[in-house]
PDB file of C-alpha atoms in Angstrom:
ATOM      1  CA  TYR V   1      42.728  -0.337 -58.246  1.00 65.00           C
ATOM      2  CA  TRP V   2      40.185  -3.125 -58.152  1.00 62.00           C
ATOM      3  CA  VAL V   3      41.244  -7.229 -57.551  1.00 61.00           C
ATOM      4  CA  CYS V   4      38.677  -9.312 -57.709  1.00 63.00           C
ATOM      5  CA  PRO V   5      40.324 -12.539 -56.175  1.00 57.00           C
ATOM      6  CA  PHE V   6      41.210 -10.696 -52.953  1.00 56.00           C
ATOM      7  CA  ALA V   7      37.556  -9.778 -52.311  1.00 58.00           C
ATOM      8  CA  LEU V   8      35.747 -13.139 -52.216  1.00 60.00           C
ATOM      9  CA  ASN V   9      35.479 -15.388 -49.629  1.00 59.00           C
ATOM     10  CA  PHE V  10      35.432 -17.898 -52.524  1.00 60.00           C
ATOM     11  CA  HIS V  11      34.882 -21.148 -50.012  1.00 65.00           C
ATOM     12  CA  GLU V  12      31.977 -18.975 -48.370  1.00 64.00           C
ATOM     13  CA  PHE V  13      30.852 -17.153 -51.634  1.00 60.00           C
ATOM     14  CA  GLY V  14      26.922 -17.982 -51.428  1.00 64.00           C
ATOM     15  CA  GLU V  15      27.124 -16.936 -48.176  1.00 66.00           C
ATOM     16  CA  ASP V  16      28.936 -13.235 -48.702  1.00 64.00           C
ATOM     17  CA  LEU V  17      27.103 -12.623 -51.797  1.00 67.00           C
ATOM     18  CA  GLY V  18      24.014 -12.724 -49.602  1.00 71.00           C
ATOM     19  CA  THR V  19      20.506 -11.724 -51.227  1.00 77.00           C
ATOM     20  CA  ASP V  20      22.065  -8.163 -52.561  1.00 80.00           C
ATOM     21  CA  PRO V  21      24.798  -7.723 -54.280  1.00 78.00           C
ATOM     22  CA  LEU V  22      25.203  -4.599 -54.194  1.00 79.00           C
ATOM     23  CA  GLN V  23      25.423  -5.176 -50.359  1.00 78.00           C
ATOM     24  CA  SER V  24      28.394  -7.736 -50.349  1.00 75.00           C
ATOM     25  CA  SER V  25      31.948  -7.297 -49.563  1.00 72.00           C
ATOM     26  CA  PHE V  26      32.693  -7.634 -52.852  1.00 72.00           C
ATOM     27  CA  ALA V  27      30.448  -4.076 -53.849  1.00 74.00           C
ATOM     28  CA  LYS V  28      31.667  -2.488 -50.878  1.00 75.00           C
ATOM     29  CA  ALA V  29      35.271  -3.613 -51.611  1.00 76.00           C
ATOM     30  CA  MET V  30      34.877  -2.165 -55.526  1.00 76.00           C
ATOM     31  CA  ARG V  31      33.292   1.091 -54.416  1.00 74.00           C
ATOM     32  CA  MET V  32      36.499   1.469 -51.776  1.00 76.00           C
ATOM     33  CA  ALA V  33      38.882   1.132 -55.483  1.00 77.00           C
ATOM     34  CA  ARG V  34      40.092   3.970 -57.171  1.00 78.00           C
ATOM     35  CA  GLY V  35      39.421   2.083 -60.640  1.00 80.00           C
ATOM     36  CA  VAL V  36      38.645  -0.746 -62.014  1.00 82.00           C
ATOM     37  CA  LEU V  37      41.439  -2.315 -64.680  1.00 85.00           C
ATOM     38  CA  LEU V  38      39.194  -4.565 -67.399  1.00 85.00           C
ATOM     39  CA  ILE V  39      41.761  -6.922 -68.717  1.00 86.00           C
ATOM     40  CA  LEU V  40      40.777  -8.621 -72.331  1.00 87.00           C
ATOM     41  CA  ASP V  41      42.078 -11.608 -73.922  1.00 81.00           C
ATOM     42  CA  GLU V  42      42.624 -12.264 -77.376  1.00 72.00           C
ATOM     43  CA  VAL V  43      41.377 -15.892 -77.014  1.00 70.00           C
ATOM     44  CA  GLY V  44      38.021 -15.650 -75.883  1.00 69.00           C
ATOM     45  CA  PRO V  45      37.830 -13.525 -77.044  1.00 71.00           C
ATOM     46  CA  ALA V  46      36.949 -10.806 -74.496  1.00 79.00           C
ATOM     47  CA  THR V  47      36.137 -12.805 -71.862  1.00 82.00           C
ATOM     48  CA  PRO V  48      35.192 -10.541 -69.031  1.00 83.00           C
ATOM     49  CA  PHE V  49      32.220  -9.740 -71.263  1.00 82.00           C
ATOM     50  CA  THR V  50      30.562 -13.466 -70.863  1.00 82.00           C
ATOM     51  CA  ARG V  51      30.960 -13.844 -67.435  1.00 82.00           C
ATOM     52  CA  ILE V  52      28.281 -12.719 -65.368  1.00 81.00           C
ATOM     53  CA  TRP V  53      30.643 -11.273 -62.203  1.00 78.00           C
ATOM     54  CA  CYS V  54      32.550  -9.538 -64.639  1.00 80.00           C
ATOM     55  CA  CYS V  55      29.710  -7.697 -65.810  1.00 82.00           C
ATOM     56  CA  PHE V  56      28.394  -6.699 -62.396  1.00 81.00           C
ATOM     57  CA  GLU V  57      31.726  -5.415 -61.806  1.00 80.00           C
ATOM     58  CA  GLU V  58      31.714  -3.557 -65.253  1.00 80.00           C
ATOM     59  CA  ALA V  59      28.123  -2.207 -64.537  1.00 81.00           C
ATOM     60  CA  VAL V  60      29.087  -1.101 -60.862  1.00 78.00           C
ATOM     61  CA  THR V  61      31.816   0.785 -61.907  1.00 77.00           C
ATOM     62  CA  ILE V  62      30.248   2.622 -65.539  1.00 75.00           C
ATOM     63  CA  LEU V  63      26.910   3.091 -64.070  1.00 75.00           C
ATOM     64  CA  HIS V  64      28.198   4.149 -59.911  1.00 68.00           C
ATOM     65  CA  LEU V  65      26.022   1.536 -58.778  1.00 59.00           C
ATOM     66  CA  GLY V  66      25.909   2.010 -54.774  1.00 56.00           C
ATOM     67  CA  SER V  67      27.149   4.890 -52.772  1.00 57.00           C
ATOM     68  CA  ARG V  68      30.972   5.926 -52.893  1.00 59.00           C
ATOM     69  CA  THR V  69      33.018   6.166 -49.705  1.00 60.00           C
ATOM     70  CA  THR V  70      34.778   8.979 -51.989  1.00 64.00           C
ATOM     71  CA  GLN V  71      33.463  11.793 -54.508  1.00 67.00           C
ATOM     72  CA  GLU V  72      35.568  10.969 -56.947  1.00 71.00           C
ATOM     73  CA  PRO V  73      34.275   8.553 -59.619  1.00 70.00           C
ATOM     74  CA  LEU V  74      35.406   4.552 -60.075  1.00 72.00           C
ATOM     75  CA  LEU V  75      37.786   4.490 -63.169  1.00 79.00           C
ATOM     76  CA  LEU V  76      37.757   2.089 -65.621  1.00 82.00           C
ATOM     77  CA  ASP V  77      41.077   1.561 -68.019  1.00 89.00           C
ATOM     78  CA  ILE V  78      40.668  -1.492 -70.160  1.00 89.00           C
ATOM     79  CA  ALA V  79      44.022  -3.548 -70.773  1.00 90.00           C
ATOM     80  CA  THR V  80      44.839  -6.609 -73.661  1.00 90.00           C
ATOM     81  CA  VAL V  81      47.886  -7.562 -74.879  1.00 89.00           C
ATOM     82  CA  ALA V  82      48.463  -7.571 -79.169  1.00 86.00           C
ATOM     83  CA  ASP V  83      51.387  -8.328 -81.605  1.00 86.00           C
ATOM     84  CA  ARG V  84      53.014  -9.571 -77.803  1.00 89.00           C
ATOM     85  CA  LYS V  85      52.931  -5.200 -76.472  1.00 91.00           C
ATOM     86  CA  PRO V  86      50.547  -4.233 -73.548  1.00 92.00           C
ATOM     87  CA  GLN V  87      47.970  -1.552 -74.719  1.00 93.00           C
ATOM     88  CA  LEU V  88      45.800   0.254 -72.428  1.00 93.00           C
ATOM     89  CA  LEU V  89      42.876   2.707 -72.955  1.00 93.00           C
ATOM     90  CA  THR V  90      43.178   4.607 -69.899  1.00 92.00           C
ATOM     91  CA  GLU V  91      39.655   6.841 -68.318  1.00 87.00           C
ATOM     92  CA  GLY V  92      41.856  10.289 -68.101  1.00 89.00           C
ATOM     93  CA  LEU V  93      45.298  10.626 -68.587  1.00 93.00           C
ATOM     94  CA  SER V  94      47.480   8.760 -66.926  1.00 91.00           C
ATOM     95  CA  PRO V  95      49.868  10.120 -63.676  1.00 92.00           C
ATOM     96  CA  ALA V  96      52.777  10.638 -66.551  1.00 96.00           C
ATOM     97  CA  GLU V  97      50.401  11.954 -68.705  1.00 96.00           C
ATOM     98  CA  GLN V  98      49.401  14.663 -66.126  1.00 96.00           C
ATOM     99  CA  ARG V  99      52.867  15.411 -65.179  1.00 97.00           C
ATOM    100  CA  MET V 100      53.664  16.303 -68.676  1.00 97.00           C
ATOM    101  CA  GLU V 101      50.181  18.395 -68.643  1.00 97.00           C
ATOM    102  CA  GLU V 102      50.908  20.101 -65.144  1.00 97.00           C
ATOM    103  CA  GLU V 103      54.690  21.107 -66.634  1.00 97.00           C
ATOM    104  CA  ARG V 104      53.234  22.044 -69.856  1.00 97.00           C
ATOM    105  CA  LYS V 105      51.010  25.001 -68.072  1.00 96.00           C
ATOM    106  CA  ILE V 106      54.187  26.036 -66.769  1.00 96.00           C
ATOM    107  CA  ASP V 107      56.262  26.134 -70.745  1.00 97.00           C
ATOM    108  CA  GLN V 108      53.968  25.296 -73.193  1.00 95.00           C
ATOM    109  CA  ARG V 109      57.254  23.913 -75.452  1.00 95.00           C
ATOM    110  CA  ARG V 110      56.748  20.702 -73.527  1.00 96.00           C
ATOM    111  CA  PRO V 111      55.100  17.654 -74.879  1.00 96.00           C
ATOM    112  CA  SER V 112      51.147  17.315 -74.032  1.00 97.00           C
ATOM    113  CA  GLY V 113      49.966  14.922 -71.528  1.00 97.00           C
ATOM    114  CA  TRP V 114      46.609  14.436 -74.210  1.00 97.00           C
ATOM    115  CA  ASP V 115      49.341  14.205 -77.209  1.00 97.00           C
ATOM    116  CA  SER V 116      50.668  11.488 -75.885  1.00 97.00           C
ATOM    117  CA  LYS V 117      47.409   9.515 -74.405  1.00 97.00           C
ATOM    118  CA  SER V 118      46.274   9.831 -77.595  1.00 97.00           C
ATOM    119  CA  HIS V 119      49.325   8.326 -79.563  1.00 96.00           C
ATOM    120  CA  ARG V 120      49.139   5.806 -76.797  1.00 95.00           C
ATOM    121  CA  GLU V 121      45.570   4.733 -77.642  1.00 96.00           C
ATOM    122  CA  ALA V 122      45.907   4.890 -81.320  1.00 95.00           C
ATOM    123  CA  THR V 123      47.244   0.840 -81.180  1.00 92.00           C
ATOM    124  CA  PHE V 124      44.818  -0.109 -79.310  1.00 92.00           C
ATOM    125  CA  PRO V 125      43.239  -2.923 -80.907  1.00 89.00           C
ATOM    126  CA  VAL V 126      39.289  -2.247 -80.665  1.00 84.00           C
ATOM    127  CA  ASN V 127      38.254  -5.319 -82.533  1.00 83.00           C
ATOM    128  CA  VAL V 128      38.938  -7.166 -79.415  1.00 83.00           C
ATOM    129  CA  ILE V 129      36.270  -5.017 -77.655  1.00 79.00           C
ATOM    130  CA  HIS V 130      34.087  -5.294 -80.270  1.00 78.00           C
ATOM    131  CA  LYS V 131      34.244  -8.747 -79.946  1.00 68.00           C
ATOM    132  CA  GLY V 132      32.984  -8.879 -76.562  1.00 64.00           C
TER     133      GLY V 132
END
């Protein structure tokens, strides 16, 4: 997954960025990542929606800007904390939910990964996204 502080040399930010942000080490590292985890705060609220580089990361992720090093799409997962509990929206199933689905193919009495995802995401505080 993409972790911004490890991809940029903040001491040489302007030089690293160059004239085309899609050619920067920043964007190149994103294209090599499997996914992006967008962490939304309740304090800001949703501070990443107000920061230009976070918006750039979101655009690269959602619009699939630039060429990827793999054919797989760049995943976007969104996390926050509500009532002191972590909340997570995932693009597709989590690895545990994928295993549940594989087990369900063998035995239909097994729990559904899609039901598990639905239950997990039902408590996500959508108002944090709307504030952004």
